[in-house]
Amino acid sequence: MSSDADSLPSMSDVAQAAHVSLATVDRVLNRRKGVKPRTVERVLNAAVDLGYMEQTERERLSGPRPPNVAFLLPKGANPYLRLLGDKVRQIAETGSRDDVPLRCFFIESFDATALARALRHHARWADGIAFMAIDHPLVREAAEEVSAGGTRLVTIVSDLPHPGREAYVGLDNQAAGRTAALLLARFCGRRDGSIALVAGSRNYRAHAEREMGFLSLLEESHPALRVVGMREGHDDRNENYRHTLSLLDQNPDLVGIYNVGGSSDGIGRALRERERSGDIVFIGHGMTADTRRLLIDGVMDAVINSDPDQIIAQTLTRFSQAAELSSKSDARQFPLSMEVIFRENIPPRQ
């Protein structure tokens, strides 16, 4: 004798009645991309006729489907990017079933091949991809390919000006660099000397633009401050630590450091060890646990920040809009408000 459970319709029954595969039924019920509207209707009609779902559920599933969105962020020790990724994952885990389906993936840092591969891979299921761009031909070619296939692209933090990307959400990085130079020069006062820059990599346009803005303002207004060059620390605290020790040894007249990228704690460690904290002006980016402590201890003088919650919210707003509306936005760039945080105005922990 069959039990009631045995008589309940299954997804296999729905697939058979709708003359589609089980995988197609799964895509329809989970509102994934790649199913034609008439096929969606056929599956939903079969599910209701069999008693697999109620009419109210059918109406919900037949309505406009929220876009599936992937965030691609560089893997590594950069505290700001880890914070951004944690916030994306928190939203993904706590969102309701009708919110934008959201997933976050960390890929190899500073690796154009890995980013291009990830764009192509996640375009198979994602309607939209938000990614921190590497300015490289491999990435531009992948962006061209996936956008032509219908996947919408938004760059975050670091841009990739390209017709395939719909929008950029992040700081005006050239303005951020000029702001860092202004702050550093003001903190140096009338002191002359050398200035050092530490970056993750110039492969990220954000870092190159910050460097450009920084150098342009110093050249215009503070020619007595001599720039001794850019060191690439790949947002690794240990590399930044070694670079800072080398800079201190090679430049006895060093008066300031601008960290264009992340992992400022490596620089702070070197300054503490050499007892130069408070003597050398130190400006960096990203309000995180490490920069917070450096500000409180007086090792850093200022942190330029963009709120990660704003980055996520603005990005999801872009994807929630119709593609035609988003693509017509002026300049397709959405600079975020720039926060300058000092020891005396540190925001409370969230």
Short mmCIF file of C-alpha atoms in Angstrom, two decimals:
data_model
loop_
_atom_site.label_atom_id
_atom_site.label_comp_id
_atom_site.label_asym_id
_atom_site.label_seq_id
_atom_site.Cartn_x
_atom_site.Cartn_y
_atom_site.Cartn_z
CA MET A 1 0.00 0.00 0.00
CA SER A 2 1.45 3.40 -0.95
CA SER A 3 1.92 6.08 1.66
CA ASP A 4 0.72 9.67 1.23
CA ALA A 5 4.34 10.73 0.78
CA ASP A 6 4.72 8.32 -2.13
CA SER A 7 1.72 9.89 -3.90
CA LEU A 8 3.01 13.47 -3.71
CA PRO A 9 4.24 14.84 -7.04
CA SER A 10 7.98 15.29 -7.46
CA MET A 11 10.20 17.49 -9.59
CA SER A 12 10.64 14.49 -11.89
CA ASP A 13 6.88 14.37 -12.38
CA VAL A 14 6.87 18.09 -13.24
CA ALA A 15 9.69 17.58 -15.74
CA GLN A 16 7.85 14.69 -17.40
CA ALA A 17 4.58 16.61 -17.61
CA ALA A 18 6.27 19.73 -19.02
CA HIS A 19 8.44 17.68 -21.44
CA VAL A 20 11.67 19.22 -20.13
CA SER A 21 14.70 17.97 -18.23
CA LEU A 22 14.94 17.81 -14.46
CA ALA A 23 17.72 20.42 -14.66
CA THR A 24 15.35 22.82 -16.43
CA VAL A 25 12.74 22.40 -13.70
CA ASP A 26 15.42 23.13 -11.12
CA ARG A 27 16.46 26.31 -12.97
CA VAL A 28 12.85 27.50 -13.17
CA LEU A 29 12.05 26.84 -9.50
CA ASN A 30 15.28 28.51 -8.37
CA ARG A 31 14.84 31.39 -10.82
CA ARG A 32 18.15 30.89 -12.60
CA LYS A 33 19.07 32.37 -15.95
CA GLY A 34 18.99 30.53 -19.25
CA VAL A 35 15.34 29.43 -19.50
CA LYS A 36 13.03 30.81 -22.19
CA PRO A 37 9.85 32.52 -20.89
CA ARG A 38 7.54 30.05 -22.65
CA THR A 39 9.43 27.15 -21.05
CA VAL A 40 9.08 28.80 -17.63
CA GLU A 41 5.33 29.05 -18.15
CA ARG A 42 5.09 25.42 -19.24
CA VAL A 43 6.96 24.21 -16.17
CA LEU A 44 4.93 26.36 -13.78
CA ASN A 45 1.64 25.30 -15.34
CA ALA A 46 2.61 21.66 -15.00
CA ALA A 47 3.66 22.18 -11.38
CA VAL A 48 0.27 23.73 -10.49
CA ASP A 49 -1.74 21.13 -12.43
CA LEU A 50 0.07 18.31 -10.59
CA GLY A 51 -0.40 19.97 -7.20
CA TYR A 52 3.37 20.43 -6.80
CA MET A 53 2.84 24.11 -5.94
CA GLU A 54 0.04 26.52 -5.10
CA GLN A 55 -1.18 29.19 -7.50
CA THR A 56 0.25 31.95 -5.28
CA GLU A 57 3.72 30.42 -5.58
CA ARG A 58 3.27 30.15 -9.33
CA GLU A 59 2.42 33.85 -9.55
CA ARG A 60 5.54 34.73 -7.59
CA LEU A 61 7.79 32.60 -9.78
CA SER A 62 6.25 33.92 -13.01
CA GLY A 63 6.92 37.54 -12.02
CA PRO A 64 10.07 39.47 -12.90
CA ARG A 65 13.10 37.48 -11.80
CA PRO A 66 15.66 39.31 -9.65
CA PRO A 67 19.10 39.13 -11.26
CA ASN A 68 21.66 36.64 -10.00
CA VAL A 69 24.73 38.66 -9.03
CA ALA A 70 28.32 37.60 -8.43
CA PHE A 71 30.97 39.70 -6.71
CA LEU A 72 34.56 38.85 -7.71
CA LEU A 73 37.20 40.19 -5.30
CA PRO A 74 40.96 39.66 -5.09
CA LYS A 75 42.10 36.97 -2.70
CA GLY A 76 44.77 37.98 -0.20
CA ALA A 77 45.52 39.84 2.99
CA ASN A 78 44.01 43.23 2.11
CA PRO A 79 41.77 43.92 5.15
CA TYR A 80 39.47 46.30 3.29
CA LEU A 81 38.67 43.79 0.55
CA ARG A 82 38.12 41.05 3.13
CA LEU A 83 35.71 43.39 4.94
CA LEU A 84 33.89 44.10 1.67
CA GLY A 85 33.64 40.38 0.94
CA ASP A 86 32.36 39.62 4.45
CA LYS A 87 29.62 42.22 4.04
CA VAL A 88 28.56 40.79 0.66
CA ARG A 89 28.38 37.29 2.12
CA GLN A 90 26.42 38.53 5.12
CA ILE A 91 23.82 40.08 2.81
CA ALA A 92 23.69 36.87 0.78
CA GLU A 93 23.07 34.76 3.89
CA THR A 94 20.45 37.00 5.49
CA GLY A 95 18.52 38.16 2.40
CA SER A 96 14.94 37.05 1.78
CA ARG A 97 14.04 34.77 -1.12
CA ASP A 98 12.82 37.75 -3.17
CA ASP A 99 16.04 39.76 -2.76
CA VAL A 100 18.76 39.79 -5.40
CA PRO A 101 20.47 36.37 -5.23
CA LEU A 102 24.02 37.27 -4.32
CA ARG A 103 27.29 35.34 -4.10
CA CYS A 104 30.89 36.42 -3.47
CA PHE A 105 34.04 34.74 -4.75
CA PHE A 106 37.70 35.50 -4.04
CA ILE A 107 40.11 34.92 -6.91
CA GLU A 108 43.88 35.14 -7.21
CA SER A 109 45.10 38.70 -6.65
CA PHE A 110 46.93 40.63 -9.39
CA ASP A 111 46.33 37.76 -11.84
CA ALA A 112 44.68 38.86 -15.10
CA THR A 113 44.40 35.26 -16.35
CA ALA A 114 42.54 34.19 -13.20
CA LEU A 115 40.16 37.17 -13.39
CA ALA A 116 39.39 36.58 -17.08
CA ARG A 117 38.72 32.92 -16.36
CA ALA A 118 36.44 33.80 -13.44
CA LEU A 119 34.44 36.28 -15.55
CA ARG A 120 33.75 33.61 -18.16
CA HIS A 121 32.98 30.93 -15.57
CA HIS A 122 30.50 32.92 -13.50
CA ALA A 123 28.82 34.42 -16.56
CA ARG A 124 27.29 30.96 -17.08
CA TRP A 125 24.90 31.51 -14.16
CA ALA A 126 25.12 35.19 -13.17
CA ASP A 127 23.03 37.91 -14.76
CA GLY A 128 25.42 40.52 -13.39
CA ILE A 129 29.04 40.46 -12.21
CA ALA A 130 30.65 43.12 -10.03
CA PHE A 131 34.44 42.90 -10.03
CA MET A 132 37.56 44.80 -9.06
CA ALA A 133 39.13 45.17 -12.48
CA ILE A 134 42.69 44.55 -13.61
CA ASP A 135 43.61 46.74 -16.57
CA HIS A 136 44.89 44.03 -18.91
CA PRO A 137 44.06 42.83 -22.46
CA LEU A 138 42.96 39.40 -21.18
CA VAL A 139 40.43 41.02 -18.84
CA ARG A 140 39.17 43.42 -21.50
CA GLU A 141 38.69 40.52 -23.93
CA ALA A 142 36.77 38.50 -21.32
CA ALA A 143 34.62 41.52 -20.50
CA GLU A 144 33.83 41.95 -24.19
CA GLU A 145 32.86 38.30 -24.51
CA VAL A 146 30.63 37.97 -21.44
CA SER A 147 28.88 41.30 -21.94
CA ALA A 148 28.13 40.33 -25.56
CA GLY A 149 26.59 37.16 -24.12
CA GLY A 150 24.18 39.19 -22.02
CA THR A 151 25.92 39.30 -18.62
CA ARG A 152 25.96 42.80 -17.17
CA LEU A 153 29.25 44.07 -15.72
CA VAL A 154 29.92 46.67 -13.04
CA THR A 155 33.44 47.49 -11.92
CA ILE A 156 33.99 48.33 -8.24
CA VAL A 157 36.90 50.00 -6.39
CA SER A 158 39.09 49.90 -9.52
CA ASP A 159 37.67 50.68 -12.95
CA LEU A 160 38.16 49.26 -16.44
CA PRO A 161 36.89 51.85 -18.93
CA HIS A 162 35.40 49.57 -21.54
CA PRO A 163 32.15 49.58 -23.53
CA GLY A 164 31.33 46.17 -22.06
CA ARG A 165 31.03 47.42 -18.52
CA GLU A 166 27.85 49.19 -17.55
CA ALA A 167 29.10 51.30 -14.66
CA TYR A 168 31.91 51.96 -12.21
CA VAL A 169 31.16 52.22 -8.49
CA GLY A 170 33.97 53.54 -6.30
CA LEU A 171 36.07 56.55 -5.41
CA ASP A 172 37.33 59.12 -7.86
CA ASN A 173 40.80 57.70 -7.38
CA GLN A 174 42.71 60.59 -8.92
CA ALA A 175 40.95 62.95 -6.51
CA ALA A 176 41.77 60.54 -3.67
CA GLY A 177 45.45 60.70 -4.58
CA ARG A 178 45.41 64.50 -4.70
CA THR A 179 43.66 64.56 -1.32
CA ALA A 180 46.35 62.29 0.14
CA ALA A 181 49.08 64.59 -1.20
CA LEU A 182 47.39 67.68 0.23
CA LEU A 183 47.03 66.07 3.66
CA LEU A 184 50.58 64.75 3.70
CA ALA A 185 52.09 68.07 2.67
CA ARG A 186 50.03 69.95 5.28
CA PHE A 187 51.06 67.53 8.02
CA CYS A 188 54.71 67.89 6.99
CA GLY A 189 54.41 71.63 7.47
CA ARG A 190 57.58 73.46 6.47
CA ARG A 191 59.76 70.35 6.52
CA ASP A 192 61.57 69.42 3.32
CA GLY A 193 62.50 65.85 2.55
CA SER A 194 61.58 62.75 0.61
CA ILE A 195 58.20 61.09 0.20
CA ALA A 196 57.61 57.39 -0.52
CA LEU A 197 54.63 55.63 -2.09
CA VAL A 198 53.66 52.01 -1.51
CA ALA A 199 51.01 50.36 -3.72
CA GLY A 200 49.46 46.99 -4.32
CA SER A 201 50.09 47.01 -8.06
CA ARG A 202 49.79 49.46 -10.94
CA ASN A 203 47.82 46.74 -12.73
CA TYR A 204 44.89 48.08 -10.74
CA ARG A 205 43.87 51.35 -12.35
CA ALA A 206 42.77 52.61 -8.92
CA HIS A 207 46.35 52.48 -7.67
CA ALA A 208 47.79 54.05 -10.83
CA GLU A 209 45.22 56.87 -10.70
CA ARG A 210 45.88 57.55 -7.02
CA GLU A 211 49.59 57.73 -7.75
CA MET A 212 48.95 60.10 -10.67
CA GLY A 213 46.80 62.41 -8.58
CA PHE A 214 49.27 62.36 -5.68
CA LEU A 215 52.26 63.21 -7.87
CA SER A 216 50.45 65.92 -9.78
CA LEU A 217 49.48 67.87 -6.66
CA LEU A 218 52.95 67.61 -5.12
CA GLU A 219 54.52 68.84 -8.36
CA GLU A 220 52.08 71.74 -8.58
CA SER A 221 52.17 72.93 -4.98
CA HIS A 222 54.96 71.28 -2.97
CA PRO A 223 58.09 70.87 -5.13
CA ALA A 224 60.34 70.75 -2.04
CA LEU A 225 58.94 67.31 -1.19
CA ARG A 226 60.97 64.85 -3.24
CA VAL A 227 59.25 61.61 -4.31
CA VAL A 228 61.60 58.62 -4.14
CA GLY A 229 59.46 56.29 -6.21
CA MET A 230 56.74 53.67 -5.94
CA ARG A 231 57.19 50.29 -4.24
CA GLU A 232 54.68 47.55 -5.08
CA GLY A 233 53.82 45.52 -1.98
CA HIS A 234 50.89 43.56 -3.49
CA ASP A 235 48.73 44.46 -0.48
CA ASP A 236 50.81 42.04 1.61
CA ARG A 237 51.73 43.19 5.12
CA ASN A 238 55.09 41.41 5.08
CA GLU A 239 56.09 42.90 1.72
CA ASN A 240 54.99 46.34 2.92
CA TYR A 241 57.02 45.86 6.10
CA ARG A 242 60.19 44.99 4.16
CA HIS A 243 59.69 47.86 1.70
CA THR A 244 59.29 50.32 4.56
CA LEU A 245 62.47 49.15 6.30
CA SER A 246 64.34 49.53 3.01
CA LEU A 247 62.92 53.01 2.44
CA LEU A 248 63.94 54.10 5.94
CA ASP A 249 67.47 52.78 5.44
CA GLN A 250 67.94 54.32 2.00
CA ASN A 251 66.31 57.71 2.69
CA PRO A 252 67.40 59.30 5.98
CA ASP A 253 65.40 62.42 5.04
CA LEU A 254 62.12 60.49 4.65
CA VAL A 255 59.25 62.59 6.01
CA GLY A 256 56.14 60.91 4.62
CA ILE A 257 54.63 57.67 3.30
CA TYR A 258 51.46 57.28 1.26
CA ASN A 259 50.08 53.75 1.11
CA VAL A 260 48.11 53.68 -2.13
CA GLY A 261 46.78 50.17 -1.46
CA GLY A 262 46.02 48.07 1.62
CA SER A 263 47.69 46.20 4.49
CA SER A 264 48.92 49.34 6.21
CA ASP A 265 49.80 47.35 9.33
CA GLY A 266 53.03 46.18 7.67
CA ILE A 267 54.15 49.78 7.22
CA GLY A 268 53.07 50.64 10.75
CA ARG A 269 55.08 47.74 12.16
CA ALA A 270 58.26 48.99 10.47
CA LEU A 271 57.71 52.55 11.70
CA ARG A 272 57.22 51.31 15.26
CA GLU A 273 60.32 49.13 15.16
CA ARG A 274 62.48 52.00 13.94
CA GLU A 275 60.78 54.38 16.40
CA ARG A 276 59.70 56.66 13.55
CA SER A 277 55.93 56.62 14.21
CA GLY A 278 54.82 60.16 14.90
CA ASP A 279 57.88 61.44 13.06
CA ILE A 280 56.95 60.28 9.55
CA VAL A 281 53.58 61.37 8.19
CA PHE A 282 51.61 58.29 7.17
CA ILE A 283 48.46 58.43 4.99
CA GLY A 284 46.59 55.36 3.74
CA HIS A 285 43.30 53.91 2.55
CA GLY A 286 40.46 51.83 3.97
CA MET A 287 38.94 52.04 7.46
CA THR A 288 39.53 48.56 8.89
CA ALA A 289 40.70 47.05 12.17
CA ASP A 290 44.39 47.59 11.36
CA THR A 291 44.11 51.23 10.24
CA ARG A 292 41.80 51.96 13.16
CA ARG A 293 44.47 50.79 15.61
CA LEU A 294 47.21 52.68 13.74
CA LEU A 295 45.18 55.91 13.96
CA ILE A 296 44.48 55.46 17.66
CA ASP A 297 48.14 54.74 18.38
CA GLY A 298 49.26 57.81 16.43
CA VAL A 299 51.15 55.79 13.81
CA MET A 300 48.85 56.86 10.95
CA ASP A 301 47.76 60.45 10.47
CA ALA A 302 44.75 59.99 8.17
CA VAL A 303 42.77 57.29 6.37
CA ILE A 304 40.89 57.91 3.13
CA ASN A 305 37.85 55.66 3.09
CA SER A 306 34.89 54.66 0.94
CA ASP A 307 32.06 52.98 2.79
CA PRO A 308 31.84 49.32 1.67
CA ASP A 309 28.11 49.32 2.40
CA GLN A 310 27.72 52.12 -0.17
CA ILE A 311 29.69 50.13 -2.74
CA ILE A 312 27.40 47.13 -2.31
CA ALA A 313 24.19 49.18 -2.27
CA GLN A 314 25.10 51.23 -5.35
CA THR A 315 26.14 48.10 -7.24
CA LEU A 316 22.93 46.25 -6.46
CA THR A 317 20.96 49.34 -7.46
CA ARG A 318 22.63 49.25 -10.88
CA PHE A 319 21.75 45.60 -11.39
CA SER A 320 18.20 46.09 -10.12
CA GLN A 321 17.60 48.71 -12.80
CA ALA A 322 16.71 47.70 -16.32
CA ALA A 323 19.84 47.42 -18.43
CA GLU A 324 18.60 50.12 -20.80
CA LEU A 325 18.11 52.60 -17.95
CA SER A 326 21.46 51.84 -16.32
CA SER A 327 23.41 52.16 -19.57
CA LYS A 328 21.97 55.64 -20.19
CA SER A 329 23.22 57.01 -16.86
CA ASP A 330 25.54 59.98 -17.27
CA ALA A 331 29.12 58.83 -17.83
CA ARG A 332 28.18 55.47 -16.30
CA GLN A 333 30.35 56.34 -13.29
CA PHE A 334 29.10 56.61 -9.73
CA PRO A 335 31.86 58.08 -7.53
CA LEU A 336 31.25 57.44 -3.86
CA SER A 337 31.60 60.05 -1.18
CA MET A 338 35.15 60.19 0.15
CA GLU A 339 35.61 60.02 3.91
CA VAL A 340 38.78 61.38 5.50
CA ILE A 341 39.20 59.88 8.95
CA PHE A 342 41.56 61.13 11.63
CA ARG A 343 42.26 59.96 15.16
CA GLU A 344 39.66 62.35 16.53
CA ASN A 345 36.75 61.43 14.26
CA ILE A 346 37.04 57.63 14.10
CA PRO A 347 33.52 56.24 13.59
CA PRO A 348 32.17 53.75 16.13
CA ARG A 349 32.61 50.05 15.41
CA GLN A 350 29.70 48.48 13.56
#
